[in-house]
PDB file of N, CA and C in Angstrom:
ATOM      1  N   UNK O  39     -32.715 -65.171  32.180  1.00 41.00           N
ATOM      2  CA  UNK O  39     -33.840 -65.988  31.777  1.00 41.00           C
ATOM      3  C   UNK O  39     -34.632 -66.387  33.027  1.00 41.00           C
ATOM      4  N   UNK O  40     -36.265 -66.546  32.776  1.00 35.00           N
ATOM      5  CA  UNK O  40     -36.853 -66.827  33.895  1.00 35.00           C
ATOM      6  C   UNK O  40     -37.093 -68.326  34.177  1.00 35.00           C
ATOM      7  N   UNK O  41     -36.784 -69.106  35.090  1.00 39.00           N
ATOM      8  CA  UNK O  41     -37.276 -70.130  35.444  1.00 39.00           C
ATOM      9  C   UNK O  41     -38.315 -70.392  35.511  1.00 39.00           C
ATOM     10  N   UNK O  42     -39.346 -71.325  35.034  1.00 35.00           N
ATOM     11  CA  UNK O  42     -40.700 -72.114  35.561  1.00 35.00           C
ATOM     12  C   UNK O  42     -41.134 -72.757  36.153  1.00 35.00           C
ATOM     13  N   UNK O  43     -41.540 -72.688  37.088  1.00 42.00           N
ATOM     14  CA  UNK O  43     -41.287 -73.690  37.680  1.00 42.00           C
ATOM     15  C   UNK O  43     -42.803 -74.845  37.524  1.00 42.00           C
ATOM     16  N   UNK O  44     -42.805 -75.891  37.667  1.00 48.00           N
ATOM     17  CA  UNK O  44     -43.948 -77.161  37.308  1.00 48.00           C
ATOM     18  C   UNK O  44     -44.834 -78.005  37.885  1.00 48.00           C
ATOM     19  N   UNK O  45     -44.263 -77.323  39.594  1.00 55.00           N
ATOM     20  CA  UNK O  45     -44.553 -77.910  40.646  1.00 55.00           C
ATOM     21  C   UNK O  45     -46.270 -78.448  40.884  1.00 55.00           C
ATOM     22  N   UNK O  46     -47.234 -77.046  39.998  1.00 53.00           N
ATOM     23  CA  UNK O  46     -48.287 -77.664  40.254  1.00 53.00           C
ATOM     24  C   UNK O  46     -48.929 -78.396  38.980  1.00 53.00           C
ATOM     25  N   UNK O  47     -48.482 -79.416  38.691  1.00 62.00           N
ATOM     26  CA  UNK O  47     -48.579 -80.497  38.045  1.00 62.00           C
ATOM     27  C   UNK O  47     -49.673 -81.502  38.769  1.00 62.00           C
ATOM     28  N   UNK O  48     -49.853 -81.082  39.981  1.00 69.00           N
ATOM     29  CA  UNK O  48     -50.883 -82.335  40.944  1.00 69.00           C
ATOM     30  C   UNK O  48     -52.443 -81.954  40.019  1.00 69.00           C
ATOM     31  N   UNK O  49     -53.076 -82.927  40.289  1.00 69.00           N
ATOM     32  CA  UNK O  49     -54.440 -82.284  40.349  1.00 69.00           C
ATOM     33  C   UNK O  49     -55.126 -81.178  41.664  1.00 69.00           C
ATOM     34  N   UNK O  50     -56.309 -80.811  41.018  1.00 72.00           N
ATOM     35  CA  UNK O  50     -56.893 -79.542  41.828  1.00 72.00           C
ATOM     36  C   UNK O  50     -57.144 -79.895  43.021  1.00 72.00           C
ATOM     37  N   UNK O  51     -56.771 -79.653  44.217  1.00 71.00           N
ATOM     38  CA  UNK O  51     -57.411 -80.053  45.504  1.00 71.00           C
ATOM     39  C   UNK O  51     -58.677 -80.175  45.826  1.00 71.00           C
ATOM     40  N   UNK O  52     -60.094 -79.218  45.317  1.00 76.00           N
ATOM     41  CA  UNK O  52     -60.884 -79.046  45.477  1.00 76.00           C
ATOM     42  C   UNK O  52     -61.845 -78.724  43.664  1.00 76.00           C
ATOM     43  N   UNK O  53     -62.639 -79.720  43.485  1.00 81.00           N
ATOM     44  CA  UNK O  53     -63.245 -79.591  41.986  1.00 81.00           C
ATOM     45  C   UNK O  53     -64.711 -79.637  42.529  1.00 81.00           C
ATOM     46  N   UNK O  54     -65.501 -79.626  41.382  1.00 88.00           N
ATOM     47  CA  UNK O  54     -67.166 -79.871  41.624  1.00 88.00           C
ATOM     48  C   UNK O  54     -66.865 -81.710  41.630  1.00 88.00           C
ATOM     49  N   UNK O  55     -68.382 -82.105  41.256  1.00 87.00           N
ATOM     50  CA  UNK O  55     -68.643 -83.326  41.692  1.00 87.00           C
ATOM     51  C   UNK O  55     -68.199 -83.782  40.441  1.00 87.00           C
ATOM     52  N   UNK O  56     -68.029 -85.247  39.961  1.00 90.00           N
ATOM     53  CA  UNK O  56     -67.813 -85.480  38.767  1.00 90.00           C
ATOM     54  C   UNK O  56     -68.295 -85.565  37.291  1.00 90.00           C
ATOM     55  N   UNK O  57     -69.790 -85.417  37.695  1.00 92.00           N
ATOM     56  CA  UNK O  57     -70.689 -84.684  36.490  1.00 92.00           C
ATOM     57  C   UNK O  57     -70.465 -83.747  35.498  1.00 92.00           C
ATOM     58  N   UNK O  58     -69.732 -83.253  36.530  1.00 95.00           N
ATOM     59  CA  UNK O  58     -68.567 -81.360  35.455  1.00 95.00           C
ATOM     60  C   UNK O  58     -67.419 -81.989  35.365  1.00 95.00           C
ATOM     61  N   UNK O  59     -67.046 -83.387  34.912  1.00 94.00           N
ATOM     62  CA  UNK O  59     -65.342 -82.879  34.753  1.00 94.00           C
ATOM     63  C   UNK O  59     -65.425 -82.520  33.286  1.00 94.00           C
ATOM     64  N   UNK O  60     -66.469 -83.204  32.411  1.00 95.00           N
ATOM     65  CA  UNK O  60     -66.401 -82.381  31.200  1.00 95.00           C
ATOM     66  C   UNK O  60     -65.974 -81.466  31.133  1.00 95.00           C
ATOM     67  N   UNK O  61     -66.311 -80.502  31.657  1.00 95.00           N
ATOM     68  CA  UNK O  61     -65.867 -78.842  32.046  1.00 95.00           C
ATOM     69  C   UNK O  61     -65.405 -78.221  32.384  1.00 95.00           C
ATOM     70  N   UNK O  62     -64.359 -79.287  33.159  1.00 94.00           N
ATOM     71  CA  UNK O  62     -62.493 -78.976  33.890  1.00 94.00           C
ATOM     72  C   UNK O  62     -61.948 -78.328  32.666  1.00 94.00           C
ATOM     73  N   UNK O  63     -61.803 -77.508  32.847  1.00 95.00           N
ATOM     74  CA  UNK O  63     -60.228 -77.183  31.723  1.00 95.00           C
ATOM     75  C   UNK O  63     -58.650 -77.232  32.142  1.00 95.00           C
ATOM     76  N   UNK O  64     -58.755 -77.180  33.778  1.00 92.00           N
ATOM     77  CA  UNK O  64     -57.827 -77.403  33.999  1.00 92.00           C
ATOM     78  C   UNK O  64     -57.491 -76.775  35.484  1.00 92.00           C
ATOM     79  N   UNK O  65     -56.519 -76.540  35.847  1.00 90.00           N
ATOM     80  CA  UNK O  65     -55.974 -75.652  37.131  1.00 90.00           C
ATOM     81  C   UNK O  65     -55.343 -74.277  37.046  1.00 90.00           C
ATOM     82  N   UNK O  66     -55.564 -73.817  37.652  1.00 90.00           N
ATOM     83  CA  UNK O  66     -54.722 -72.220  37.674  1.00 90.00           C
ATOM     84  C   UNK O  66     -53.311 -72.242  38.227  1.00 90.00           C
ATOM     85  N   UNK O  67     -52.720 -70.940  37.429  1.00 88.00           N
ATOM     86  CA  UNK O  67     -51.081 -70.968  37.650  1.00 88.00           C
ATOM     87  C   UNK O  67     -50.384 -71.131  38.852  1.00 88.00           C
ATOM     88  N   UNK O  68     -50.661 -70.329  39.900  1.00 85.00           N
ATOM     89  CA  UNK O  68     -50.535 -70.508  41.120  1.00 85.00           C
ATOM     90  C   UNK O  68     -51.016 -70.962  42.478  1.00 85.00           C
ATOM     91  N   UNK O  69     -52.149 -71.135  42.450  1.00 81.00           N
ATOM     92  CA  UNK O  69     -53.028 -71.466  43.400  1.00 81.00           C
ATOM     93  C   UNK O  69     -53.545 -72.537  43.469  1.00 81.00           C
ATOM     94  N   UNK O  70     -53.450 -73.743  42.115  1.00 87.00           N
ATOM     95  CA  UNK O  70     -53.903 -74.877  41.778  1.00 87.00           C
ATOM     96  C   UNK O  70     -55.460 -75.274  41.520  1.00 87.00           C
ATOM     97  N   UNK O  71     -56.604 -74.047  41.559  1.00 91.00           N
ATOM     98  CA  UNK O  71     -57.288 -74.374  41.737  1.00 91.00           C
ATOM     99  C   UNK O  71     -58.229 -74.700  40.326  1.00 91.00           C
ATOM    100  N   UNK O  72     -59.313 -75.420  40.299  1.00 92.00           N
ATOM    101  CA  UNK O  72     -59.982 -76.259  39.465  1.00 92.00           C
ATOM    102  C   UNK O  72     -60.665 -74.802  38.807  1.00 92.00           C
ATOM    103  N   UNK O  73     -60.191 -75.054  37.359  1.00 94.00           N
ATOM    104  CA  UNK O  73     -60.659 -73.873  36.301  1.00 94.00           C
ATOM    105  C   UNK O  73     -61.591 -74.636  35.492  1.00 94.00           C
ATOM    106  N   UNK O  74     -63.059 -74.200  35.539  1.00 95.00           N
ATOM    107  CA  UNK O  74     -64.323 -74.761  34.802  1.00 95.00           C
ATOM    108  C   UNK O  74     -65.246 -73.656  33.503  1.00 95.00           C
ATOM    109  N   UNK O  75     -65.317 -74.493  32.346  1.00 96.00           N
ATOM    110  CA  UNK O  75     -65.747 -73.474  31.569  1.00 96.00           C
ATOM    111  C   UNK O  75     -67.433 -73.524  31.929  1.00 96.00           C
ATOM    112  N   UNK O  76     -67.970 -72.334  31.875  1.00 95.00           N
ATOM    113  CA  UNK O  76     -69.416 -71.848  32.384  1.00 95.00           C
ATOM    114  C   UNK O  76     -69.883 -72.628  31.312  1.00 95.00           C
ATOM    115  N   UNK O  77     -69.908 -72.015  30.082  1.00 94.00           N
ATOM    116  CA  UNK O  77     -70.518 -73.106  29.125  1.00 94.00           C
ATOM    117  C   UNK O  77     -70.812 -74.192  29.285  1.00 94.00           C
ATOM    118  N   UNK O  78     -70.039 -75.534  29.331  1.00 95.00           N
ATOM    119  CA  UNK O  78     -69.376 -76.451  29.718  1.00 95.00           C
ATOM    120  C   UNK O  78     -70.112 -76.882  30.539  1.00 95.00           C
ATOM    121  N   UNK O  79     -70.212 -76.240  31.634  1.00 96.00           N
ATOM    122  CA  UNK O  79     -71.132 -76.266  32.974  1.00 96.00           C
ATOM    123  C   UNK O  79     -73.054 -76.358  32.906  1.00 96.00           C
ATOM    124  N   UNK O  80     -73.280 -75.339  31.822  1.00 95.00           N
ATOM    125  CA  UNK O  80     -74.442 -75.093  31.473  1.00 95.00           C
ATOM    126  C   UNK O  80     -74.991 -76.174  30.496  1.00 95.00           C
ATOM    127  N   UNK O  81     -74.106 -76.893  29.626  1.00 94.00           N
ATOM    128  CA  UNK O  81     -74.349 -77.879  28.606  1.00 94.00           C
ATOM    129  C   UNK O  81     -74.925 -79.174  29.649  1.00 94.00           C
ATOM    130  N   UNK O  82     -74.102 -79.222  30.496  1.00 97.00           N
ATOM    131  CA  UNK O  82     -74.081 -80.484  31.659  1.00 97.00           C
ATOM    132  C   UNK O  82     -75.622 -80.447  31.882  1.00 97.00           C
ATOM    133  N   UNK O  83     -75.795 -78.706  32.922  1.00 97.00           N
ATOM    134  CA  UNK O  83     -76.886 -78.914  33.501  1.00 97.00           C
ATOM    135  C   UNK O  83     -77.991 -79.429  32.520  1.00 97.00           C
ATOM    136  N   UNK O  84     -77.860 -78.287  31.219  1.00 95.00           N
ATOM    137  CA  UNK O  84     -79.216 -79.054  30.517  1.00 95.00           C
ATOM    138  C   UNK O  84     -79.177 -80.530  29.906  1.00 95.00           C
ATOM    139  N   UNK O  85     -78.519 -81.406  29.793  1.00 96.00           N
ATOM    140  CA  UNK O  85     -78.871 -82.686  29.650  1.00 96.00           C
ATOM    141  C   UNK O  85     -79.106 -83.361  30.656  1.00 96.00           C
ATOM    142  N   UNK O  86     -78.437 -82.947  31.832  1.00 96.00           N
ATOM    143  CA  UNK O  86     -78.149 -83.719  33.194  1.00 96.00           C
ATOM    144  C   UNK O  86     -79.925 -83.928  33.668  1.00 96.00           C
ATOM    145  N   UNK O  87     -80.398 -82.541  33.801  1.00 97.00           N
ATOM    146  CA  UNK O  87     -81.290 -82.085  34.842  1.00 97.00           C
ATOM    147  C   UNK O  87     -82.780 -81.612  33.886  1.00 97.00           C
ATOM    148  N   UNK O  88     -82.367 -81.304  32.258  1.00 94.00           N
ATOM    149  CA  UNK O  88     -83.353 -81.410  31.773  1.00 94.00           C
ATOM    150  C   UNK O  88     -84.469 -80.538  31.676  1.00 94.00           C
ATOM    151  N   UNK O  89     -83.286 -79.336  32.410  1.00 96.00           N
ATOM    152  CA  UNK O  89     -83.853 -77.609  32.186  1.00 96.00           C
ATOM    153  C   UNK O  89     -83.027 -76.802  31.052  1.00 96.00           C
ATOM    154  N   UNK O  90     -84.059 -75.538  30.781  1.00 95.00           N
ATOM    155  CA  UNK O  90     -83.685 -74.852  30.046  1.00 95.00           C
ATOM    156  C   UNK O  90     -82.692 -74.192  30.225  1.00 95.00           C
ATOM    157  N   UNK O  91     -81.809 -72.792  29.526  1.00 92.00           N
ATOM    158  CA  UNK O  91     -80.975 -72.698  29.279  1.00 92.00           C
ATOM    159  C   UNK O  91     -81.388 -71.494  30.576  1.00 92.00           C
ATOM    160  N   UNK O  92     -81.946 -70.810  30.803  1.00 93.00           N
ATOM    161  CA  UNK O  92     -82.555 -69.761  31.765  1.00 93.00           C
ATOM    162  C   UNK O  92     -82.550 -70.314  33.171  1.00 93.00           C
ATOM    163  N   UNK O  93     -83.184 -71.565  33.136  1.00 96.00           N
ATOM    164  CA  UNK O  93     -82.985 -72.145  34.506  1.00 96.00           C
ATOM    165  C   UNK O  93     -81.426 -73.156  35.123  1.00 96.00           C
ATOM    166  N   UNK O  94     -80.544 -73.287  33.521  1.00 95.00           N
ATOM    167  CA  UNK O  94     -79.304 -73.761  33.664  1.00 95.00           C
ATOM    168  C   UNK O  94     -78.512 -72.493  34.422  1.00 95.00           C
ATOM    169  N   UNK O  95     -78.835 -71.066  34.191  1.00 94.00           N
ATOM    170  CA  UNK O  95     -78.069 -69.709  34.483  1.00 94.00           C
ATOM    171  C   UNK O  95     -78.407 -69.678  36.375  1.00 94.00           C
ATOM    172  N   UNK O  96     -79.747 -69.976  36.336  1.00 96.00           N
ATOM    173  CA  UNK O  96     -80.149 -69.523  37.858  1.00 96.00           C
ATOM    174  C   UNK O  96     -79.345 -70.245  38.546  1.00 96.00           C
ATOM    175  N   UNK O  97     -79.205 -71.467  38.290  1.00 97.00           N
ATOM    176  CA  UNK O  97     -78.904 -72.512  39.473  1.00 97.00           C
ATOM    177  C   UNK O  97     -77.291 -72.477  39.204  1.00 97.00           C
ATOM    178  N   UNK O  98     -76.640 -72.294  38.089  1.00 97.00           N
ATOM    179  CA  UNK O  98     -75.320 -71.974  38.010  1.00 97.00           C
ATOM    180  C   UNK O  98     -74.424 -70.769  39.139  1.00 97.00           C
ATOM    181  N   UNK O  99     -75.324 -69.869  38.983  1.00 95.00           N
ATOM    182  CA  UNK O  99     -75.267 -68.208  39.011  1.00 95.00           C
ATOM    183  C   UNK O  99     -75.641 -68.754  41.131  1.00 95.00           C
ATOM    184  N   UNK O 100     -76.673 -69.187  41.492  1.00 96.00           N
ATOM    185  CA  UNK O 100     -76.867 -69.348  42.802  1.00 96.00           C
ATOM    186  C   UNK O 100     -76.600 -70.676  43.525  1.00 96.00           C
ATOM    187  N   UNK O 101     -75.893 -71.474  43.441  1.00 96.00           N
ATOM    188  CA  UNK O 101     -75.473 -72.803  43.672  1.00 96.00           C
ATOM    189  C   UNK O 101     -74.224 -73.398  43.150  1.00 96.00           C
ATOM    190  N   UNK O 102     -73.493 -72.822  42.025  1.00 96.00           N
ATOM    191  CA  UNK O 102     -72.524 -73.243  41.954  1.00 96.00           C
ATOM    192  C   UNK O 102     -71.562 -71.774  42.196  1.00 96.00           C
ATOM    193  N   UNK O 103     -71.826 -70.504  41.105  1.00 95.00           N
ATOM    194  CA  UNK O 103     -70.992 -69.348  40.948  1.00 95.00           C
ATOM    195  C   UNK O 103     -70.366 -68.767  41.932  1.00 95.00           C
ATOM    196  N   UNK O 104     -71.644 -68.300  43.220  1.00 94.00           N
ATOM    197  CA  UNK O 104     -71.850 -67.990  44.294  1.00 94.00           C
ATOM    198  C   UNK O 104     -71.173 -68.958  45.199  1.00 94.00           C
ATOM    199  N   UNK O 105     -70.702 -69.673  45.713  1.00 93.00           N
ATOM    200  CA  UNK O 105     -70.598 -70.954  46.590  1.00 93.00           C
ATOM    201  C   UNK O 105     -69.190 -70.941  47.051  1.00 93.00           C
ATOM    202  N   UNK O 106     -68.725 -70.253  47.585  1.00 93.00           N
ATOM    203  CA  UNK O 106     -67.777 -70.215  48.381  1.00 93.00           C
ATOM    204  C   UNK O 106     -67.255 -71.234  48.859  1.00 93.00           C
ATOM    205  N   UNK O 107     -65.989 -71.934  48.990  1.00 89.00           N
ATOM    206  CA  UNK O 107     -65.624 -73.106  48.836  1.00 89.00           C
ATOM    207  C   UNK O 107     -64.051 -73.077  49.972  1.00 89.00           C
ATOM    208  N   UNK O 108     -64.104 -71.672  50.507  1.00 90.00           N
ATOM    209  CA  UNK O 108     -62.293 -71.216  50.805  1.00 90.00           C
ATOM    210  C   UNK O 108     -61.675 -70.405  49.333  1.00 90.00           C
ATOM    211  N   UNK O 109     -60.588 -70.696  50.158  1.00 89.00           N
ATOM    212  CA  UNK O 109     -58.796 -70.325  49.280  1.00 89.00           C
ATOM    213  C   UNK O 109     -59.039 -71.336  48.206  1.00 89.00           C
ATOM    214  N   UNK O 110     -59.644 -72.381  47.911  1.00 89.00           N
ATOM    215  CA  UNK O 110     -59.417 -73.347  46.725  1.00 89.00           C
ATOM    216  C   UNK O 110     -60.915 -73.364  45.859  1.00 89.00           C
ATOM    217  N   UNK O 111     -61.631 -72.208  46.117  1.00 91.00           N
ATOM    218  CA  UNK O 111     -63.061 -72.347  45.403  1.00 91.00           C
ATOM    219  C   UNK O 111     -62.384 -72.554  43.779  1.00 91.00           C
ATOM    220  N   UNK O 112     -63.420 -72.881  42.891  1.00 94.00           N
ATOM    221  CA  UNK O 112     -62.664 -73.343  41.933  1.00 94.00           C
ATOM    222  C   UNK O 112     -63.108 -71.708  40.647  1.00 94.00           C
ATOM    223  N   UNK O 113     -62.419 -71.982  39.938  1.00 94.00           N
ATOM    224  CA  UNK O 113     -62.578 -70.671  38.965  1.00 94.00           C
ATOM    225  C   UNK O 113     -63.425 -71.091  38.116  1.00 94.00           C
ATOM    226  N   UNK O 114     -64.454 -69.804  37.025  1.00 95.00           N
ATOM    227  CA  UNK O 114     -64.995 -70.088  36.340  1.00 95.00           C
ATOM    228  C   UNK O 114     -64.760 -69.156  35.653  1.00 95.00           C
ATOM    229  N   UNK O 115     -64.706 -69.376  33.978  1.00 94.00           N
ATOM    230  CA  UNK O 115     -64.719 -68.628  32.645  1.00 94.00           C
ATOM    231  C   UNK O 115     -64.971 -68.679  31.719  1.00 94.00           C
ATOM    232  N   UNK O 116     -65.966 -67.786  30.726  1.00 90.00           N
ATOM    233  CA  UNK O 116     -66.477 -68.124  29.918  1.00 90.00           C
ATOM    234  C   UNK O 116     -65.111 -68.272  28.835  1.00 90.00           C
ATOM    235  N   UNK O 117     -65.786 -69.325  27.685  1.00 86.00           N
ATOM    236  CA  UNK O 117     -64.477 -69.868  26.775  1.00 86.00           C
ATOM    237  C   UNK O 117     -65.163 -69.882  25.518  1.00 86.00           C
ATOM    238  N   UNK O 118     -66.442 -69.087  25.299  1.00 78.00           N
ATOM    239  CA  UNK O 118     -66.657 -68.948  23.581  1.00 78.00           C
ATOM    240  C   UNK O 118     -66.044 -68.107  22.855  1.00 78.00           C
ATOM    241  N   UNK O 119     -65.475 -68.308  21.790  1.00 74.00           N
ATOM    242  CA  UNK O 119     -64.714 -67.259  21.216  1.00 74.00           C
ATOM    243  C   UNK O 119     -65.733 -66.573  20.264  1.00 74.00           C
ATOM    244  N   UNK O 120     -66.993 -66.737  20.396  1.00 72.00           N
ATOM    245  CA  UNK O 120     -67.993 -65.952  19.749  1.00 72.00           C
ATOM    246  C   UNK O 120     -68.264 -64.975  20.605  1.00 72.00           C
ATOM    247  N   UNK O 121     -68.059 -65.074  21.903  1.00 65.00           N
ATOM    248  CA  UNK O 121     -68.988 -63.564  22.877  1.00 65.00           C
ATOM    249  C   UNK O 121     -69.675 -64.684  23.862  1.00 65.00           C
ATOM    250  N   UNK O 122     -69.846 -63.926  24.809  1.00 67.00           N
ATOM    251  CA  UNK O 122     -71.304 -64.721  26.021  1.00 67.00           C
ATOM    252  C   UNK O 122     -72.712 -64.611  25.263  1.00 67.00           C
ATOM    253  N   UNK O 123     -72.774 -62.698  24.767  1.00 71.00           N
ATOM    254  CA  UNK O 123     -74.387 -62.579  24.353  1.00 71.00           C
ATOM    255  C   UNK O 123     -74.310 -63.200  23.084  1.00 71.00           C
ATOM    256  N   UNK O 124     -73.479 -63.859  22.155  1.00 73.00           N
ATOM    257  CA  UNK O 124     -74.125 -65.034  21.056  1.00 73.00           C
ATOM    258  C   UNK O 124     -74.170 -66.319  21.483  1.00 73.00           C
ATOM    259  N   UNK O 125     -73.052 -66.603  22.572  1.00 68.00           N
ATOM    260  CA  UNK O 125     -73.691 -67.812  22.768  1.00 68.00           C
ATOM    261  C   UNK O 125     -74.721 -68.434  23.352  1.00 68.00           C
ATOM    262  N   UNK O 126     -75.079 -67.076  24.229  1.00 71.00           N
ATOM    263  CA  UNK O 126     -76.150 -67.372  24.755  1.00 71.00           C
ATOM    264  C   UNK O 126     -77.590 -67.354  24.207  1.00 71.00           C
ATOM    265  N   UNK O 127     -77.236 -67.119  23.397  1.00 74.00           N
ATOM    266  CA  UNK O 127     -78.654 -66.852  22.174  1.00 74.00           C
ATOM    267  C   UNK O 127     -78.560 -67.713  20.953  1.00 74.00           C
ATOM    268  N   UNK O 128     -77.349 -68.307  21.054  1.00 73.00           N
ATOM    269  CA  UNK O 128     -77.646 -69.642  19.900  1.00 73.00           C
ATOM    270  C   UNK O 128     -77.907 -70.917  20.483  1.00 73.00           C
ATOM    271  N   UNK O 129     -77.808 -70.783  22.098  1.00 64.00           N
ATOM    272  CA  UNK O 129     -77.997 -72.237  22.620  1.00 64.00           C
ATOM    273  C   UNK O 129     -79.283 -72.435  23.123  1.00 64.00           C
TER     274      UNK O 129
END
């Protein structure tokens, strides 16, 4: 039988600012690092900032996606269980 071990139980060393924790889903298995749903992310920007869903992608895609952070940059994944191209066309 395999052991599990639980160790990374801490929080993420390195997350966005706290505007996205909505959008934490959580940490990754080994590496601990801060797992954010894109969606999630994109919902933020447009209430936050009060752009469209086109200009939520640019600034996602060049300011957050892009953004190199080290060994602890944080992960991102889309989490609709409809597809990216419907959700992106129903929002």
């Amino acid at each position: 039988m395999t052991e599990i071990s639980t160790e990374t139980n801490e929080p993420p060393k390195l997350k966005l600012p706290d505007e996205f924790d909505s959008a934490l889903l959580g940490h990754d298995w080994k590496g601990n690092r801060a797992v954010y749903s894109i969606e999630s992310i994109l919902e933020v920007l447009m209430e936050t900032q009060e752009w469209n869903l086109e200009e939520c992608i640019e600034h996602f895609d060049h300011n957050i996606a892009c953004a190199y952070m080290g060994e602890m940059t944080p992960l991102y994944v889309w989490t609709a269980p409809e597809g990216i191209d419907e959700w992106l066309h129903s929002s």
